[in-house]
Amino acid sequence: MSTVLYPGSFDPIHFGHLDVVAQAAELFGNVVVAVMHNPDKPSGTLSTDERVRIAREACASISGVTVQAFAGLAVDAAQSVNALCIVKGLRTPGDFEVEQQMAHTNFAVAGVRTVYVPCQPGLSHVSSRFIRDIAAHGGDVSSMVPPVVAAALASAQRS
Ligand code: PNS
């Protein structure tokens, strides 16, 4: 049984992320879902505290999973929880290109390895960006996120 770190923006967490969390928990035992900042992405709809809150609720039924916010580098977060490696999900060849560069960089600067988990084929279209966009226009995101996330997005739109 090992601990792995699954870092991401999770803005918001969705069924694709939850599939990766479930696979990683089955493979490794303990998964720390690390809610982090991506400097390449504009701040989304939900605060970090809100992203952590709904990720905790969404992951509650998967045993061995904890959710924490981390500032700074993913490699420092991984080392702070004694993670065996970082886990990332892959949906598309485009994901692989981005993730491979990050994985090589994280190994080069800190010796932290990355293991990729392929998402289920039926989830490859699911993305936080599109979910935010659809929710902002009052669309139905219930096929892509659990109810707690849909409710948080709807509430964010009202405030
Ligand atoms: O869900 P995302 O937005 O694809 O996650 C990207 C994230 C947050 C994992 C990435 O931006 C990250 O690792 N941020 C922490 C800062 C860091 O470690 N930067 C160096 C990356 S090689």
PDB file of C-alpha atoms and ligand atoms in Angstrom:
ATOM      1  CA  MET A   1       0.000   0.000   0.000  1.00  0.00           C
ATOM      2  CA  SER A   2       1.449   3.387  -1.069  1.00  0.00           C
ATOM      3  CA  THR A   3       0.440   7.023  -1.013  1.00  0.00           C
ATOM      4  CA  VAL A   4       0.251   8.955  -4.292  1.00  0.00           C
ATOM      5  CA  LEU A   5      -0.475  12.611  -4.991  1.00  0.00           C
ATOM      6  CA  TYR A   6      -3.103  13.567  -7.569  1.00  0.00           C
ATOM      7  CA  PRO A   7      -2.630  17.312  -8.181  1.00  0.00           C
ATOM      8  CA  GLY A   8      -4.940  19.504 -10.210  1.00  0.00           C
ATOM      9  CA  SER A   9      -6.986  22.674 -10.313  1.00  0.00           C
ATOM     10  CA  PHE A  10     -10.236  20.727  -9.785  1.00  0.00           C
ATOM     11  CA  ASP A  11     -12.218  23.807 -10.752  1.00  0.00           C
ATOM     12  CA  PRO A  12     -14.494  21.937 -10.443  1.00  0.00           C
ATOM     13  CA  ILE A  13     -13.813  18.256  -9.807  1.00  0.00           C
ATOM     14  CA  HIS A  14     -15.780  16.095 -12.290  1.00  0.00           C
ATOM     15  CA  PHE A  15     -16.519  12.471 -13.156  1.00  0.00           C
ATOM     16  CA  GLY A  16     -13.266  12.190 -15.161  1.00  0.00           C
ATOM     17  CA  HIS A  17     -11.244  13.225 -12.102  1.00  0.00           C
ATOM     18  CA  LEU A  18     -13.236  10.894  -9.862  1.00  0.00           C
ATOM     19  CA  ASP A  19     -12.508   7.993 -12.219  1.00  0.00           C
ATOM     20  CA  VAL A  20      -8.773   8.713 -11.889  1.00  0.00           C
ATOM     21  CA  VAL A  21      -9.087   8.966  -8.079  1.00  0.00           C
ATOM     22  CA  ALA A  22     -10.897   5.608  -7.951  1.00  0.00           C
ATOM     23  CA  GLN A  23      -8.327   3.915 -10.214  1.00  0.00           C
ATOM     24  CA  ALA A  24      -5.411   5.346  -8.214  1.00  0.00           C
ATOM     25  CA  ALA A  25      -6.987   4.282  -4.901  1.00  0.00           C
ATOM     26  CA  GLU A  26      -7.400   0.747  -6.260  1.00  0.00           C
ATOM     27  CA  LEU A  27      -3.828   0.619  -7.586  1.00  0.00           C
ATOM     28  CA  PHE A  28      -1.960   2.325  -4.743  1.00  0.00           C
ATOM     29  CA  GLY A  29      -4.193   2.358  -1.655  1.00  0.00           C
ATOM     30  CA  ASN A  30      -3.929   5.993  -0.529  1.00  0.00           C
ATOM     31  CA  VAL A  31      -4.556   9.028  -2.715  1.00  0.00           C
ATOM     32  CA  VAL A  32      -4.022  12.647  -1.690  1.00  0.00           C
ATOM     33  CA  VAL A  33      -6.074  14.845  -4.001  1.00  0.00           C
ATOM     34  CA  ALA A  34      -4.107  18.114  -4.081  1.00  0.00           C
ATOM     35  CA  VAL A  35      -6.133  21.184  -4.998  1.00  0.00           C
ATOM     36  CA  MET A  36      -3.569  23.548  -6.531  1.00  0.00           C
ATOM     37  CA  HIS A  37      -3.189  26.663  -8.641  1.00  0.00           C
ATOM     38  CA  ASN A  38      -2.420  26.381 -12.349  1.00  0.00           C
ATOM     39  CA  PRO A  39      -0.664  29.596 -13.434  1.00  0.00           C
ATOM     40  CA  ASP A  40      -1.762  28.961 -17.037  1.00  0.00           C
ATOM     41  CA  LYS A  41      -5.445  29.055 -16.144  1.00  0.00           C
ATOM     42  CA  PRO A  42      -7.471  32.098 -15.130  1.00  0.00           C
ATOM     43  CA  SER A  43      -9.121  31.763 -11.742  1.00  0.00           C
ATOM     44  CA  GLY A  44     -12.402  29.981 -12.292  1.00  0.00           C
ATOM     45  CA  THR A  45     -15.767  30.147 -10.622  1.00  0.00           C
ATOM     46  CA  LEU A  46     -14.993  28.524  -7.282  1.00  0.00           C
ATOM     47  CA  SER A  47     -12.614  29.552  -4.483  1.00  0.00           C
ATOM     48  CA  THR A  48      -9.923  27.137  -3.344  1.00  0.00           C
ATOM     49  CA  ASP A  49     -11.864  26.448  -0.130  1.00  0.00           C
ATOM     50  CA  GLU A  50     -14.990  25.668  -2.128  1.00  0.00           C
ATOM     51  CA  ARG A  51     -13.078  23.389  -4.519  1.00  0.00           C
ATOM     52  CA  VAL A  52     -11.662  21.488  -1.533  1.00  0.00           C
ATOM     53  CA  ARG A  53     -15.079  21.243   0.126  1.00  0.00           C
ATOM     54  CA  ILE A  54     -16.846  19.807  -2.895  1.00  0.00           C
ATOM     55  CA  ALA A  55     -13.912  17.542  -3.812  1.00  0.00           C
ATOM     56  CA  ARG A  56     -14.040  16.087  -0.276  1.00  0.00           C
ATOM     57  CA  GLU A  57     -17.739  15.430  -0.599  1.00  0.00           C
ATOM     58  CA  ALA A  58     -17.380  13.991  -4.105  1.00  0.00           C
ATOM     59  CA  CYS A  59     -14.569  11.625  -2.979  1.00  0.00           C
ATOM     60  CA  ALA A  60     -16.196  10.614   0.305  1.00  0.00           C
ATOM     61  CA  SER A  61     -17.301   7.197  -0.949  1.00  0.00           C
ATOM     62  CA  ILE A  62     -13.823   6.219  -2.249  1.00  0.00           C
ATOM     63  CA  SER A  63     -11.788   4.750   0.596  1.00  0.00           C
ATOM     64  CA  GLY A  64      -8.173   5.813   1.109  1.00  0.00           C
ATOM     65  CA  VAL A  65      -8.704   9.307  -0.308  1.00  0.00           C
ATOM     66  CA  THR A  66      -7.981  12.658   1.355  1.00  0.00           C
ATOM     67  CA  VAL A  67      -8.304  16.121  -0.167  1.00  0.00           C
ATOM     68  CA  GLN A  68      -6.051  19.069   0.722  1.00  0.00           C
ATOM     69  CA  ALA A  69      -5.185  22.453  -0.728  1.00  0.00           C
ATOM     70  CA  PHE A  70      -1.493  23.049  -1.471  1.00  0.00           C
ATOM     71  CA  ALA A  71       0.340  26.209  -2.526  1.00  0.00           C
ATOM     72  CA  GLY A  72       3.622  26.079  -4.452  1.00  0.00           C
ATOM     73  CA  LEU A  73       5.022  23.187  -6.429  1.00  0.00           C
ATOM     74  CA  ALA A  74       3.395  19.808  -6.983  1.00  0.00           C
ATOM     75  CA  VAL A  75       6.735  18.090  -6.278  1.00  0.00           C
ATOM     76  CA  ASP A  76       6.935  19.781  -2.847  1.00  0.00           C
ATOM     77  CA  ALA A  77       3.369  18.705  -2.105  1.00  0.00           C
ATOM     78  CA  ALA A  78       4.246  15.147  -3.194  1.00  0.00           C
ATOM     79  CA  GLN A  79       7.316  15.046  -0.950  1.00  0.00           C
ATOM     80  CA  SER A  80       5.430  16.580   1.999  1.00  0.00           C
ATOM     81  CA  VAL A  81       2.999  13.627   2.039  1.00  0.00           C
ATOM     82  CA  ASN A  82       5.750  11.058   1.254  1.00  0.00           C
ATOM     83  CA  ALA A  83       4.064  10.200  -2.032  1.00  0.00           C
ATOM     84  CA  LEU A  84       5.533   7.363  -4.081  1.00  0.00           C
ATOM     85  CA  CYS A  85       4.672   9.330  -7.218  1.00  0.00           C
ATOM     86  CA  ILE A  86       2.341  11.848  -8.791  1.00  0.00           C
ATOM     87  CA  VAL A  87      -0.695  10.427 -10.610  1.00  0.00           C
ATOM     88  CA  LYS A  88      -2.263  12.162 -13.614  1.00  0.00           C
ATOM     89  CA  GLY A  89      -5.193  11.238 -15.820  1.00  0.00           C
ATOM     90  CA  LEU A  90      -4.953  11.197 -19.606  1.00  0.00           C
ATOM     91  CA  ARG A  91      -7.959  11.866 -21.835  1.00  0.00           C
ATOM     92  CA  THR A  92      -6.437  12.777 -25.188  1.00  0.00           C
ATOM     93  CA  PRO A  93      -3.120  12.874 -27.073  1.00  0.00           C
ATOM     94  CA  GLY A  94      -3.115  16.608 -26.285  1.00  0.00           C
ATOM     95  CA  ASP A  95      -3.179  15.821 -22.565  1.00  0.00           C
ATOM     96  CA  PHE A  96      -0.215  13.502 -23.037  1.00  0.00           C
ATOM     97  CA  GLU A  97       1.919  16.240 -24.606  1.00  0.00           C
ATOM     98  CA  VAL A  98       1.292  18.646 -21.725  1.00  0.00           C
ATOM     99  CA  GLU A  99       1.588  16.013 -19.014  1.00  0.00           C
ATOM    100  CA  GLN A 100       4.765  14.482 -20.440  1.00  0.00           C
ATOM    101  CA  GLN A 101       6.542  17.841 -20.296  1.00  0.00           C
ATOM    102  CA  MET A 102       5.398  18.379 -16.688  1.00  0.00           C
ATOM    103  CA  ALA A 103       6.384  14.834 -15.729  1.00  0.00           C
ATOM    104  CA  HIS A 104       9.876  15.246 -17.186  1.00  0.00           C
ATOM    105  CA  THR A 105      10.266  18.603 -15.442  1.00  0.00           C
ATOM    106  CA  ASN A 106       9.075  17.257 -12.086  1.00  0.00           C
ATOM    107  CA  PHE A 107      11.509  14.355 -12.356  1.00  0.00           C
ATOM    108  CA  ALA A 108      14.362  16.629 -13.446  1.00  0.00           C
ATOM    109  CA  VAL A 109      13.940  19.124 -10.584  1.00  0.00           C
ATOM    110  CA  ALA A 110      13.018  16.796  -7.724  1.00  0.00           C
ATOM    111  CA  GLY A 111      13.222  13.155  -8.831  1.00  0.00           C
ATOM    112  CA  VAL A 112       9.446  12.815  -8.446  1.00  0.00           C
ATOM    113  CA  ARG A 113       7.969  10.340 -10.929  1.00  0.00           C
ATOM    114  CA  THR A 114       4.555  10.538 -12.604  1.00  0.00           C
ATOM    115  CA  VAL A 115       2.256   7.620 -13.387  1.00  0.00           C
ATOM    116  CA  TYR A 116      -0.510   8.164 -15.948  1.00  0.00           C
ATOM    117  CA  VAL A 117      -3.957   6.654 -15.649  1.00  0.00           C
ATOM    118  CA  PRO A 118      -6.111   6.549 -18.805  1.00  0.00           C
ATOM    119  CA  CYS A 119      -9.641   7.820 -18.305  1.00  0.00           C
ATOM    120  CA  GLN A 120     -12.604   5.664 -19.272  1.00  0.00           C
ATOM    121  CA  PRO A 121     -13.466   6.172 -22.976  1.00  0.00           C
ATOM    122  CA  GLY A 122     -16.905   7.501 -22.102  1.00  0.00           C
ATOM    123  CA  LEU A 123     -15.384  10.326 -20.060  1.00  0.00           C
ATOM    124  CA  SER A 124     -12.774  11.673 -22.482  1.00  0.00           C
ATOM    125  CA  HIS A 125     -14.890  14.728 -23.378  1.00  0.00           C
ATOM    126  CA  VAL A 126     -15.364  15.860 -19.770  1.00  0.00           C
ATOM    127  CA  SER A 127     -13.456  19.036 -18.902  1.00  0.00           C
ATOM    128  CA  SER A 128     -13.701  21.575 -16.065  1.00  0.00           C
ATOM    129  CA  ARG A 129     -13.507  24.467 -18.542  1.00  0.00           C
ATOM    130  CA  PHE A 130     -16.547  23.320 -20.520  1.00  0.00           C
ATOM    131  CA  ILE A 131     -18.419  22.476 -17.320  1.00  0.00           C
ATOM    132  CA  ARG A 132     -17.849  26.039 -16.041  1.00  0.00           C
ATOM    133  CA  ASP A 133     -18.958  27.450 -19.379  1.00  0.00           C
ATOM    134  CA  ILE A 134     -22.126  25.345 -19.572  1.00  0.00           C
ATOM    135  CA  ALA A 135     -23.015  26.086 -15.926  1.00  0.00           C
ATOM    136  CA  ALA A 136     -22.455  29.827 -16.462  1.00  0.00           C
ATOM    137  CA  HIS A 137     -25.095  29.731 -19.203  1.00  0.00           C
ATOM    138  CA  GLY A 138     -27.545  27.765 -17.089  1.00  0.00           C
ATOM    139  CA  GLY A 139     -26.974  24.487 -18.969  1.00  0.00           C
ATOM    140  CA  ASP A 140     -27.223  20.967 -17.568  1.00  0.00           C
ATOM    141  CA  VAL A 141     -23.914  19.580 -16.262  1.00  0.00           C
ATOM    142  CA  SER A 142     -25.395  16.630 -14.386  1.00  0.00           C
ATOM    143  CA  SER A 143     -23.888  14.037 -16.770  1.00  0.00           C
ATOM    144  CA  MET A 144     -20.389  15.316 -15.970  1.00  0.00           C
ATOM    145  CA  VAL A 145     -20.361  16.171 -12.259  1.00  0.00           C
ATOM    146  CA  PRO A 146     -21.887  14.808  -9.061  1.00  0.00           C
ATOM    147  CA  PRO A 147     -24.861  16.683  -7.567  1.00  0.00           C
ATOM    148  CA  VAL A 148     -22.704  18.496  -4.959  1.00  0.00           C
ATOM    149  CA  VAL A 149     -20.680  20.095  -7.754  1.00  0.00           C
ATOM    150  CA  ALA A 150     -23.725  21.021  -9.853  1.00  0.00           C
ATOM    151  CA  ALA A 151     -25.248  22.662  -6.773  1.00  0.00           C
ATOM    152  CA  ALA A 152     -22.059  24.626  -5.996  1.00  0.00           C
ATOM    153  CA  LEU A 153     -21.845  25.884  -9.579  1.00  0.00           C
ATOM    154  CA  ALA A 154     -25.500  26.906  -9.597  1.00  0.00           C
ATOM    155  CA  SER A 155     -25.047  28.712  -6.289  1.00  0.00           C
ATOM    156  CA  ALA A 156     -21.925  30.500  -7.587  1.00  0.00           C
ATOM    157  CA  GLN A 157     -23.960  31.733 -10.569  1.00  0.00           C
ATOM    158  CA  ARG A 158     -26.647  33.176  -8.294  1.00  0.00           C
ATOM    159  CA  SER A 159     -24.187  35.093  -6.073  1.00  0.00           C
TER     160      SER A 159
HETATM  161  O1  PNS B   1      -5.940  20.453 -13.394  1.00  0.00           O
HETATM  162  P1  PNS B   1      -4.763  21.143 -14.022  1.00  0.00           P
HETATM  163  O2  PNS B   1      -5.030  22.632 -14.168  1.00  0.00           O
HETATM  164  O3  PNS B   1      -4.333  20.528 -15.315  1.00  0.00           O
HETATM  165  O4  PNS B   1      -3.555  20.972 -12.985  1.00  0.00           O
HETATM  166  C1  PNS B   1      -2.301  21.569 -13.249  1.00  0.00           C
HETATM  167  C2  PNS B   1      -1.455  21.568 -11.977  1.00  0.00           C
HETATM  168  C3  PNS B   1      -2.167  22.351 -10.865  1.00  0.00           C
HETATM  169  C4  PNS B   1      -1.229  20.135 -11.521  1.00  0.00           C
HETATM  170  C5  PNS B   1      -0.101  22.239 -12.348  1.00  0.00           C
HETATM  171  O5  PNS B   1      -0.314  23.544 -12.800  1.00  0.00           O
HETATM  172  C6  PNS B   1       0.834  22.250 -11.162  1.00  0.00           C
HETATM  173  O6  PNS B   1       1.498  21.262 -10.907  1.00  0.00           O
HETATM  174  N1  PNS B   1       0.840  23.396 -10.433  1.00  0.00           N
HETATM  175  C7  PNS B   1       1.657  23.547  -9.251  1.00  0.00           C
HETATM  176  C8  PNS B   1       2.914  24.385  -9.596  1.00  0.00           C
HETATM  177  C9  PNS B   1       4.004  23.498 -10.188  1.00  0.00           C
HETATM  178  O7  PNS B   1       4.359  22.475  -9.645  1.00  0.00           O
HETATM  179  N2  PNS B   1       4.529  23.952 -11.350  1.00  0.00           N
HETATM  180  C10 PNS B   1       5.573  23.233 -12.063  1.00  0.00           C
HETATM  181  C11 PNS B   1       4.954  22.289 -13.087  1.00  0.00           C
HETATM  182  S1  PNS B   1       6.152  21.358 -13.977  1.00  0.00           S
END
